[in-house]
Amino acid sequence: MARKGAFENNYDDYTVEVATNILNKTGDGISEIFSLKLDKFKQLKFQLLKSKMQKDIFYDGTIYTGSAGMALYYLMQGIRKPDNPEYLQTAAKYIDVQNLKGRRISFLCGDAGPLAIATIIAYKLGSTRPETLPDYETLAQRLQALISLLNDSPDEILYGKSGYLYALLFVSKHIPEEDIIPGSHFEMVISSIMKSGKEFAAHRSSESPLLWQWHDKVYFGAAHGMAGILYILLQARAYINIMDIKCLVKPTINWLLSQRFTSGNFPSSVGSASGDRLVQWCHGAPGFIALCTLAAEVFEDDKYLKIAQHSCEVIWERGLSTKGYSLCHGVSGNAYSFLQMYQITKNPMYLYRACCFLEWCAVERQGTELHRPDRPASLFEGLLGRLYLAEDIKYASDCKFPAFTV
């Protein structure tokens, strides 16, 4: 029965006995039985995706709702399995860098995503890349040229500067060439994000040294808000002055985390009318788990980990969202919260919980998706997100939430 935006979680919580058919004997990976179930799910759904849903894959060229999401899926497969270049060749088929509009700067909803993916594909394929794909250096230059949009862009992840910063980090990680993206380029983007944060915090006379707005609201979550911006900044900390980390970034994180409800969940924004209701990656506790676990590592302080653990209890209790199975605002995105906790704690309970949420998404019980996605084939709203998670969970120790964790 649905209550406050979530179905009741009737899964038994973790014990070694309960998890027997889901986790392996050592509890550090999924069982062969569960893996075979996922393989059947993926085979069936990929047939559907590439036949009846093929048109929707090409709704647009972005990662969030379009064909570049499929390109990212195959790119990550190719990175994991470098002996099989077919994955990269397939990824290239879903990227169109010739018809980019040059209007948005971000990885998920702008040009930076397709360009970043294309740059990595071109680098890894070398002389065997398709004729339609320029060389990786040309593509990297095009990615850097998007900085012309910086001053007219918001700061958040989906459409803004933080999404662009993610794209730069993503390329630098997967192309080991020295300075494929110069440090000075990172610094310009970070400086712009920090400047916006300082100016708006001063304008609002905020206790937080940094504050950002989107559409006239101070959002807290991962997609449009402060949790997402701060998480990307922490991942880019190598390019940030240590005093700025200490005096600006860390106090802002502390202020943000102090806004949480006593339940362990977070408001969607300052003064939000939705209350303690939304439990999804874009708004609510799931978008904070990555920030808290990384803050615990960077600042060597378990208080952040305790906040994450508390929030994970909220996700376990209320994370079977009635909105459906999506990465952005559904159960697949919530499953990644448990994977992130598993990676830092190595506690098999979190891996088991992620598997339960994935099972919920794969089985598709009647009536468990009350809001049909606008783009049912897409990575962040639709079926491809579930397939991405089903592949990722086999690599639970090092998988990454797409377009969020570098």
CSV table of C-alpha atoms in Angstrom, one decimal:
chain,number,residue,atom,x,y,z
A,1,MET,CA,0.0,0.0,0.0
A,2,ALA,CA,1.3,3.4,-1.0
A,3,ARG,CA,1.9,5.9,1.9
A,4,LYS,CA,3.4,9.4,1.6
A,5,GLY,CA,4.9,8.7,-1.8
A,6,ALA,CA,6.3,5.2,-1.0
A,7,PHE,CA,5.2,1.6,-0.9
A,8,GLU,CA,5.6,-0.3,2.4
A,9,ASN,CA,8.9,-2.2,2.4
A,10,ASN,CA,8.0,-5.8,3.1
A,11,TYR,CA,11.5,-7.2,2.4
A,12,ASP,CA,13.1,-9.0,5.4
A,13,ASP,CA,16.1,-7.0,6.5
A,14,TYR,CA,19.5,-8.5,6.3
A,15,THR,CA,20.7,-11.6,8.1
A,16,VAL,CA,23.1,-14.1,6.6
A,17,GLU,CA,20.3,-16.6,6.3
A,18,VAL,CA,17.9,-14.2,4.6
A,19,ALA,CA,20.6,-13.2,2.1
A,20,THR,CA,21.6,-16.7,1.2
A,21,ASN,CA,20.2,-16.7,-2.4
A,22,ILE,CA,21.1,-13.0,-3.0
A,23,LEU,CA,24.7,-12.6,-1.8
A,24,ASN,CA,27.6,-15.0,-2.2
A,25,LYS,CA,29.0,-16.9,0.8
A,26,THR,CA,31.4,-14.2,1.7
A,27,GLY,CA,28.9,-11.4,1.5
A,28,ASP,CA,31.1,-9.3,-0.8
A,29,GLY,CA,29.2,-9.9,-4.1
A,30,ILE,CA,25.9,-11.2,-5.5
A,31,SER,CA,25.2,-14.9,-5.7
A,32,GLU,CA,25.2,-16.9,-8.9
A,33,ILE,CA,21.5,-17.4,-8.6
A,34,PHE,CA,20.8,-13.7,-8.4
A,35,SER,CA,23.3,-13.0,-11.2
A,36,LEU,CA,21.4,-15.4,-13.5
A,37,LYS,CA,18.1,-13.7,-12.7
A,38,LEU,CA,19.7,-10.3,-13.6
A,39,ASP,CA,21.1,-11.7,-16.8
A,40,LYS,CA,17.6,-12.9,-17.8
A,41,PHE,CA,16.1,-9.5,-16.9
A,42,LYS,CA,18.8,-7.6,-19.0
A,43,GLN,CA,18.4,-9.9,-22.0
A,44,LEU,CA,14.6,-9.5,-22.0
A,45,LYS,CA,14.6,-5.8,-21.5
A,46,PHE,CA,17.4,-5.0,-24.0
A,47,GLN,CA,15.4,-6.8,-26.6
A,48,LEU,CA,12.4,-4.5,-25.7
A,49,LEU,CA,14.7,-1.4,-25.6
A,50,LYS,CA,16.2,-2.0,-29.0
A,51,SER,CA,12.9,-2.9,-30.7
A,52,LYS,CA,9.7,-1.3,-29.5
A,53,MET,CA,11.4,1.5,-27.5
A,54,GLN,CA,14.1,2.3,-30.1
A,55,LYS,CA,12.6,5.5,-31.1
A,56,ASP,CA,12.4,6.8,-27.6
A,57,ILE,CA,16.2,6.1,-27.1
A,58,PHE,CA,16.8,8.8,-29.7
A,59,TYR,CA,14.3,11.3,-28.2
A,60,ASP,CA,17.3,13.7,-28.0
A,61,GLY,CA,21.1,13.5,-27.8
A,62,THR,CA,21.5,14.0,-24.1
A,63,ILE,CA,22.6,11.6,-21.4
A,64,TYR,CA,19.6,12.3,-19.2
A,65,THR,CA,16.8,11.5,-21.6
A,66,GLY,CA,18.4,10.5,-24.9
A,67,SER,CA,20.8,8.4,-26.9
A,68,ALA,CA,24.0,9.5,-25.1
A,69,GLY,CA,22.7,7.6,-22.0
A,70,MET,CA,23.0,4.4,-24.1
A,71,ALA,CA,26.5,5.5,-25.2
A,72,LEU,CA,27.5,6.0,-21.5
A,73,TYR,CA,26.2,2.5,-20.7
A,74,TYR,CA,28.3,0.9,-23.5
A,75,LEU,CA,31.3,3.1,-22.7
A,76,MET,CA,31.4,1.9,-19.1
A,77,GLN,CA,31.1,-1.7,-20.3
A,78,GLY,CA,34.1,-1.1,-22.6
A,79,ILE,CA,36.2,0.4,-19.8
A,80,ARG,CA,35.4,-2.6,-17.6
A,81,LYS,CA,36.2,-5.1,-20.4
A,82,PRO,CA,39.0,-3.5,-22.4
A,83,ASP,CA,39.7,-6.6,-24.4
A,84,ASN,CA,36.4,-6.2,-26.2
A,85,PRO,CA,36.4,-3.1,-28.4
A,86,GLU,CA,32.9,-3.9,-29.6
A,87,TYR,CA,31.5,-2.1,-26.6
A,88,LEU,CA,33.2,1.1,-27.6
A,89,GLN,CA,32.2,0.8,-31.2
A,90,THR,CA,28.6,0.4,-30.1
A,91,ALA,CA,28.9,3.3,-27.8
A,92,ALA,CA,30.0,5.5,-30.7
A,93,LYS,CA,26.8,4.7,-32.6
A,94,TYR,CA,24.7,6.5,-30.0
A,95,ILE,CA,26.7,9.7,-30.0
A,96,ASP,CA,26.2,12.6,-32.4
A,97,VAL,CA,28.7,15.3,-31.9
A,98,GLN,CA,27.9,17.0,-35.2
A,99,ASN,CA,24.5,18.4,-34.2
A,100,LEU,CA,25.1,19.7,-30.7
A,101,LYS,CA,23.2,22.9,-30.0
A,102,GLY,CA,25.8,24.7,-27.9
A,103,ARG,CA,23.2,26.0,-25.5
A,104,ARG,CA,23.8,24.0,-22.3
A,105,ILE,CA,27.0,23.3,-20.5
A,106,SER,CA,26.3,20.3,-18.3
A,107,PHE,CA,27.1,16.6,-18.6
A,108,LEU,CA,23.6,15.3,-18.1
A,109,CYS,CA,21.4,17.7,-20.1
A,110,GLY,CA,23.9,19.7,-22.2
A,111,ASP,CA,26.7,19.3,-24.7
A,112,ALA,CA,29.4,18.4,-22.2
A,113,GLY,CA,28.1,14.9,-21.7
A,114,PRO,CA,28.2,13.7,-25.4
A,115,LEU,CA,31.5,15.5,-25.9
A,116,ALA,CA,33.1,13.9,-22.9
A,117,ILE,CA,31.9,10.4,-23.8
A,118,ALA,CA,33.0,10.9,-27.4
A,119,THR,CA,36.5,12.1,-26.3
A,120,ILE,CA,37.0,9.0,-24.2
A,121,ILE,CA,35.8,6.7,-27.0
A,122,ALA,CA,38.0,8.3,-29.6
A,123,TYR,CA,41.0,8.1,-27.2
A,124,LYS,CA,40.5,4.4,-26.5
A,125,LEU,CA,39.7,3.4,-30.1
A,126,GLY,CA,42.6,5.4,-31.5
A,127,SER,CA,42.9,4.8,-35.3
A,128,THR,CA,40.0,2.3,-35.2
A,129,ARG,CA,37.5,4.9,-34.3
A,130,PRO,CA,34.6,5.5,-36.7
A,131,GLU,CA,35.2,8.1,-39.5
A,132,THR,CA,32.3,10.2,-38.1
A,133,LEU,CA,34.2,10.6,-34.8
A,134,PRO,CA,37.0,13.3,-34.7
A,135,ASP,CA,40.2,12.6,-32.8
A,136,TYR,CA,40.2,12.9,-29.1
A,137,GLU,CA,42.2,16.1,-28.9
A,138,THR,CA,39.8,17.9,-31.1
A,139,LEU,CA,36.9,16.7,-29.0
A,140,ALA,CA,38.6,17.7,-25.8
A,141,GLN,CA,39.1,21.2,-27.2
A,142,ARG,CA,35.4,21.4,-28.1
A,143,LEU,CA,34.6,20.3,-24.5
A,144,GLN,CA,36.8,23.1,-23.1
A,145,ALA,CA,35.3,25.6,-25.5
A,146,LEU,CA,32.0,25.2,-23.7
A,147,ILE,CA,33.4,27.4,-20.9
A,148,SER,CA,32.1,30.3,-23.0
A,149,LEU,CA,28.7,29.4,-21.5
A,150,LEU,CA,29.9,29.5,-17.9
A,151,ASN,CA,28.7,33.0,-16.8
A,152,ASP,CA,25.3,32.4,-18.2
A,153,SER,CA,24.8,29.0,-16.6
A,154,PRO,CA,23.4,28.0,-13.2
A,155,ASP,CA,25.6,26.2,-10.7
A,156,GLU,CA,23.7,22.9,-10.2
A,157,ILE,CA,24.4,19.5,-11.8
A,158,LEU,CA,21.6,18.9,-14.3
A,159,TYR,CA,22.0,22.1,-16.4
A,160,GLY,CA,24.8,24.0,-14.9
A,161,LYS,CA,28.5,24.5,-14.0
A,162,SER,CA,28.8,21.5,-11.6
A,163,GLY,CA,27.6,19.3,-14.4
A,164,TYR,CA,30.3,20.7,-16.6
A,165,LEU,CA,32.9,20.2,-13.8
A,166,TYR,CA,31.9,16.6,-13.6
A,167,ALA,CA,32.4,16.2,-17.4
A,168,LEU,CA,36.0,17.6,-17.0
A,169,LEU,CA,36.7,15.2,-14.1
A,170,PHE,CA,35.3,12.3,-16.1
A,171,VAL,CA,37.5,12.9,-19.1
A,172,SER,CA,40.6,13.4,-16.9
A,173,LYS,CA,40.0,10.2,-15.1
A,174,HIS,CA,39.7,8.0,-18.2
A,175,ILE,CA,42.4,9.7,-20.4
A,176,PRO,CA,45.7,9.5,-18.6
A,177,GLU,CA,47.4,11.9,-20.9
A,178,GLU,CA,48.9,14.7,-18.8
A,179,ASP,CA,46.8,17.8,-18.8
A,180,ILE,CA,44.2,16.6,-21.4
A,181,ILE,CA,42.2,19.2,-19.4
A,182,PRO,CA,44.6,21.8,-18.0
A,183,GLY,CA,44.4,22.5,-14.3
A,184,SER,CA,43.8,26.2,-15.1
A,185,HIS,CA,40.5,25.2,-16.8
A,186,PHE,CA,39.3,23.3,-13.7
A,187,GLU,CA,40.2,26.3,-11.6
A,188,MET,CA,38.2,28.8,-13.7
A,189,VAL,CA,35.1,26.6,-13.4
A,190,ILE,CA,35.5,26.1,-9.7
A,191,SER,CA,36.2,29.8,-9.2
A,192,SER,CA,32.9,30.6,-10.9
A,193,ILE,CA,31.0,28.2,-8.7
A,194,MET,CA,32.6,29.4,-5.5
A,195,LYS,CA,32.0,33.1,-6.5
A,196,SER,CA,28.3,32.4,-7.1
A,197,GLY,CA,28.1,30.6,-3.7
A,198,LYS,CA,29.8,33.4,-1.8
A,199,GLU,CA,27.9,36.2,-3.4
A,200,PHE,CA,24.5,34.6,-2.9
A,201,ALA,CA,25.3,33.6,0.7
A,202,ALA,CA,26.3,37.2,1.4
A,203,HIS,CA,23.1,38.5,-0.3
A,204,ARG,CA,21.0,36.2,1.9
A,205,SER,CA,23.1,36.9,5.0
A,206,SER,CA,23.3,33.2,5.4
A,207,GLU,CA,25.1,31.3,8.2
A,208,SER,CA,26.5,29.2,5.5
A,209,PRO,CA,29.6,30.7,3.8
A,210,LEU,CA,28.3,29.3,0.4
A,211,LEU,CA,24.8,29.2,-0.9
A,212,TRP,CA,23.4,28.6,-4.4
A,213,GLN,CA,20.0,29.0,-5.9
A,214,TRP,CA,18.2,27.5,-8.9
A,215,HIS,CA,14.9,29.0,-10.1
A,216,ASP,CA,14.8,31.3,-7.2
A,217,LYS,CA,15.0,28.5,-4.6
A,218,VAL,CA,17.8,27.3,-2.4
A,219,TYR,CA,17.6,23.6,-3.2
A,220,PHE,CA,19.4,21.1,-1.0
A,221,GLY,CA,19.4,17.9,-3.1
A,222,ALA,CA,21.7,16.3,-5.6
A,223,ALA,CA,20.2,17.2,-8.9
A,224,HIS,CA,19.6,21.0,-8.5
A,225,GLY,CA,21.0,21.7,-5.1
A,226,MET,CA,23.8,22.1,-2.7
A,227,ALA,CA,24.4,18.4,-2.0
A,228,GLY,CA,25.2,17.8,-5.7
A,229,ILE,CA,27.4,21.0,-6.0
A,230,LEU,CA,29.4,20.2,-2.9
A,231,TYR,CA,29.9,16.6,-3.8
A,232,ILE,CA,31.3,17.6,-7.2
A,233,LEU,CA,33.5,20.2,-5.6
A,234,LEU,CA,34.8,17.6,-3.1
A,235,GLN,CA,35.7,15.3,-6.0
A,236,ALA,CA,37.6,18.2,-7.6
A,237,ARG,CA,39.4,19.1,-4.4
A,238,ALA,CA,42.8,18.7,-6.0
A,239,TYR,CA,42.1,21.9,-7.8
A,240,ILE,CA,40.8,23.9,-4.8
A,241,ASN,CA,42.9,25.9,-2.3
A,242,ILE,CA,43.2,24.0,1.0
A,243,MET,CA,42.0,27.0,2.9
A,244,ASP,CA,38.9,27.3,0.7
A,245,ILE,CA,38.1,23.6,1.5
A,246,LYS,CA,38.6,24.3,5.2
A,247,CYS,CA,36.9,27.7,5.5
A,248,LEU,CA,34.2,27.5,2.8
A,249,VAL,CA,33.4,24.0,1.6
A,250,LYS,CA,33.5,22.1,4.9
A,251,PRO,CA,31.5,24.7,6.9
A,252,THR,CA,28.9,24.7,4.1
A,253,ILE,CA,28.6,21.0,4.2
A,254,ASN,CA,28.2,21.2,8.0
A,255,TRP,CA,25.5,23.8,7.6
A,256,LEU,CA,23.7,21.8,4.9
A,257,LEU,CA,23.7,18.6,7.0
A,258,SER,CA,22.3,20.5,10.0
A,259,GLN,CA,19.1,21.2,7.9
A,260,ARG,CA,18.1,17.5,8.0
A,261,PHE,CA,14.9,16.3,9.6
A,262,THR,CA,15.1,14.3,12.8
A,263,SER,CA,14.1,11.3,10.8
A,264,GLY,CA,17.4,11.5,8.9
A,265,ASN,CA,15.8,12.7,5.6
A,266,PHE,CA,16.4,16.2,4.1
A,267,PRO,CA,14.1,19.0,2.9
A,268,SER,CA,14.1,19.6,-0.8
A,269,SER,CA,14.8,23.3,-0.3
A,270,VAL,CA,14.8,26.1,2.2
A,271,GLY,CA,11.2,26.5,3.5
A,272,SER,CA,10.0,23.6,1.3
A,273,ALA,CA,6.3,22.9,1.5
A,274,SER,CA,6.8,19.3,0.7
A,275,GLY,CA,8.0,18.5,4.2
A,276,ASP,CA,9.6,15.2,5.1
A,277,ARG,CA,8.2,13.4,2.1
A,278,LEU,CA,10.6,13.1,-0.8
A,279,VAL,CA,13.0,10.2,-0.6
A,280,GLN,CA,14.8,10.1,-4.0
A,281,TRP,CA,18.1,11.0,-5.5
A,282,CYS,CA,17.1,14.4,-6.8
A,283,HIS,CA,15.4,15.6,-3.6
A,284,GLY,CA,16.0,13.9,-0.3
A,285,ALA,CA,18.3,11.7,1.6
A,286,PRO,CA,19.5,9.4,-1.3
A,287,GLY,CA,21.3,12.4,-2.9
A,288,PHE,CA,23.2,13.0,0.3
A,289,ILE,CA,24.8,9.6,0.9
A,290,ALA,CA,27.6,10.1,-1.6
A,291,LEU,CA,28.4,13.6,-0.1
A,292,CYS,CA,28.5,12.2,3.5
A,293,THR,CA,30.6,9.2,2.7
A,294,LEU,CA,33.1,11.3,0.8
A,295,ALA,CA,33.2,13.9,3.5
A,296,ALA,CA,33.9,11.2,6.1
A,297,GLU,CA,36.9,10.1,4.0
A,298,VAL,CA,38.2,13.5,3.2
A,299,PHE,CA,37.8,15.1,6.6
A,300,GLU,CA,38.5,11.8,8.5
A,301,ASP,CA,35.4,12.3,10.7
A,302,ASP,CA,32.9,9.6,11.4
A,303,LYS,CA,30.1,12.1,12.2
A,304,TYR,CA,29.5,12.3,8.4
A,305,LEU,CA,29.3,8.5,8.2
A,306,LYS,CA,26.8,8.4,11.1
A,307,ILE,CA,24.6,10.9,9.2
A,308,ALA,CA,24.7,8.7,6.1
A,309,GLN,CA,23.9,5.6,8.1
A,310,HIS,CA,20.9,7.4,9.7
A,311,SER,CA,19.7,8.5,6.3
A,312,CYS,CA,20.1,5.0,4.9
A,313,GLU,CA,17.5,3.8,7.4
A,314,VAL,CA,15.1,6.3,6.0
A,315,ILE,CA,15.8,5.0,2.5
A,316,TRP,CA,15.3,1.4,3.5
A,317,GLU,CA,12.0,2.3,5.2
A,318,ARG,CA,10.6,4.8,2.6
A,319,GLY,CA,12.7,4.4,-0.5
A,320,LEU,CA,10.3,2.2,-2.6
A,321,SER,CA,9.0,5.3,-4.4
A,322,THR,CA,5.5,5.3,-5.9
A,323,LYS,CA,7.0,7.5,-8.7
A,324,GLY,CA,8.6,4.3,-10.2
A,325,TYR,CA,12.0,2.8,-10.9
A,326,SER,CA,14.1,5.7,-12.2
A,327,LEU,CA,17.6,6.8,-11.2
A,328,CYS,CA,16.5,10.4,-10.8
A,329,HIS,CA,13.4,10.1,-8.7
A,330,GLY,CA,12.8,6.4,-8.2
A,331,VAL,CA,14.0,3.1,-6.7
A,332,SER,CA,17.0,2.5,-8.9
A,333,GLY,CA,18.6,5.8,-7.7
A,334,ASN,CA,17.8,4.9,-4.1
A,335,ALA,CA,19.6,1.5,-4.6
A,336,TYR,CA,22.8,3.3,-5.3
A,337,SER,CA,22.7,4.9,-1.8
A,338,PHE,CA,23.1,1.4,-0.4
A,339,LEU,CA,25.9,0.6,-2.8
A,340,GLN,CA,27.8,3.8,-1.8
A,341,MET,CA,27.4,2.8,1.9
A,342,TYR,CA,28.6,-0.7,1.1
A,343,GLN,CA,31.7,0.6,-0.6
A,344,ILE,CA,32.8,2.6,2.4
A,345,THR,CA,31.7,0.2,5.2
A,346,LYS,CA,32.0,-3.2,3.5
A,347,ASN,CA,28.9,-4.2,5.5
A,348,PRO,CA,27.0,-6.8,3.4
A,349,MET,CA,23.7,-5.5,4.8
A,350,TYR,CA,23.9,-2.5,2.4
A,351,LEU,CA,24.7,-4.7,-0.6
A,352,TYR,CA,21.7,-6.9,0.3
A,353,ARG,CA,19.4,-3.8,0.6
A,354,ALA,CA,20.6,-2.6,-2.8
A,355,CYS,CA,19.8,-6.0,-4.3
A,356,CYS,CA,16.3,-5.9,-2.8
A,357,PHE,CA,15.6,-2.5,-4.4
A,358,LEU,CA,16.9,-3.8,-7.7
A,359,GLU,CA,14.7,-6.8,-7.5
A,360,TRP,CA,11.8,-4.5,-6.9
A,361,CYS,CA,12.7,-2.7,-10.1
A,362,ALA,CA,13.2,-5.8,-12.1
A,363,VAL,CA,10.1,-7.7,-11.2
A,364,GLU,CA,7.8,-4.7,-11.9
A,365,ARG,CA,4.9,-5.9,-9.7
A,366,GLN,CA,1.6,-4.6,-10.9
A,367,GLY,CA,0.8,-1.1,-9.5
A,368,THR,CA,4.3,-0.3,-8.3
A,369,GLU,CA,4.9,2.5,-10.9
A,370,LEU,CA,2.2,5.0,-10.3
A,371,HIS,CA,3.8,7.7,-12.5
A,372,ARG,CA,4.8,6.5,-16.0
A,373,PRO,CA,8.1,8.3,-17.0
A,374,ASP,CA,8.1,11.0,-19.6
A,375,ARG,CA,10.9,9.2,-21.4
A,376,PRO,CA,10.4,5.5,-20.7
A,377,ALA,CA,13.6,4.3,-22.4
A,378,SER,CA,16.0,6.8,-20.9
A,379,LEU,CA,18.9,6.5,-18.5
A,380,PHE,CA,17.7,8.8,-15.8
A,381,GLU,CA,13.9,8.4,-16.1
A,382,GLY,CA,13.4,5.0,-17.7
A,383,LEU,CA,14.4,1.4,-18.4
A,384,LEU,CA,18.0,2.0,-19.2
A,385,GLY,CA,18.7,3.2,-15.7
A,386,ARG,CA,17.5,-0.1,-14.3
A,387,LEU,CA,19.7,-2.0,-16.8
A,388,TYR,CA,22.6,0.2,-15.8
A,389,LEU,CA,22.1,-0.7,-12.1
A,390,ALA,CA,21.7,-4.4,-12.9
A,391,GLU,CA,25.1,-4.3,-14.6
A,392,ASP,CA,26.7,-2.1,-11.9
A,393,ILE,CA,25.6,-4.3,-9.0
A,394,LYS,CA,27.9,-7.1,-10.3
A,395,TYR,CA,30.8,-4.7,-9.6
A,396,ALA,CA,29.5,-3.6,-6.2
A,397,SER,CA,32.9,-2.7,-4.7
A,398,ASP,CA,33.7,0.0,-7.3
A,399,CYS,CA,30.6,0.9,-9.3
A,400,LYS,CA,29.6,4.6,-9.6
A,401,PHE,CA,26.3,6.4,-9.8
A,402,PRO,CA,26.3,7.6,-13.4
A,403,ALA,CA,27.0,11.3,-14.1
A,404,PHE,CA,27.5,11.9,-10.3
A,405,THR,CA,30.5,9.9,-9.0
A,406,VAL,CA,33.6,10.1,-11.1
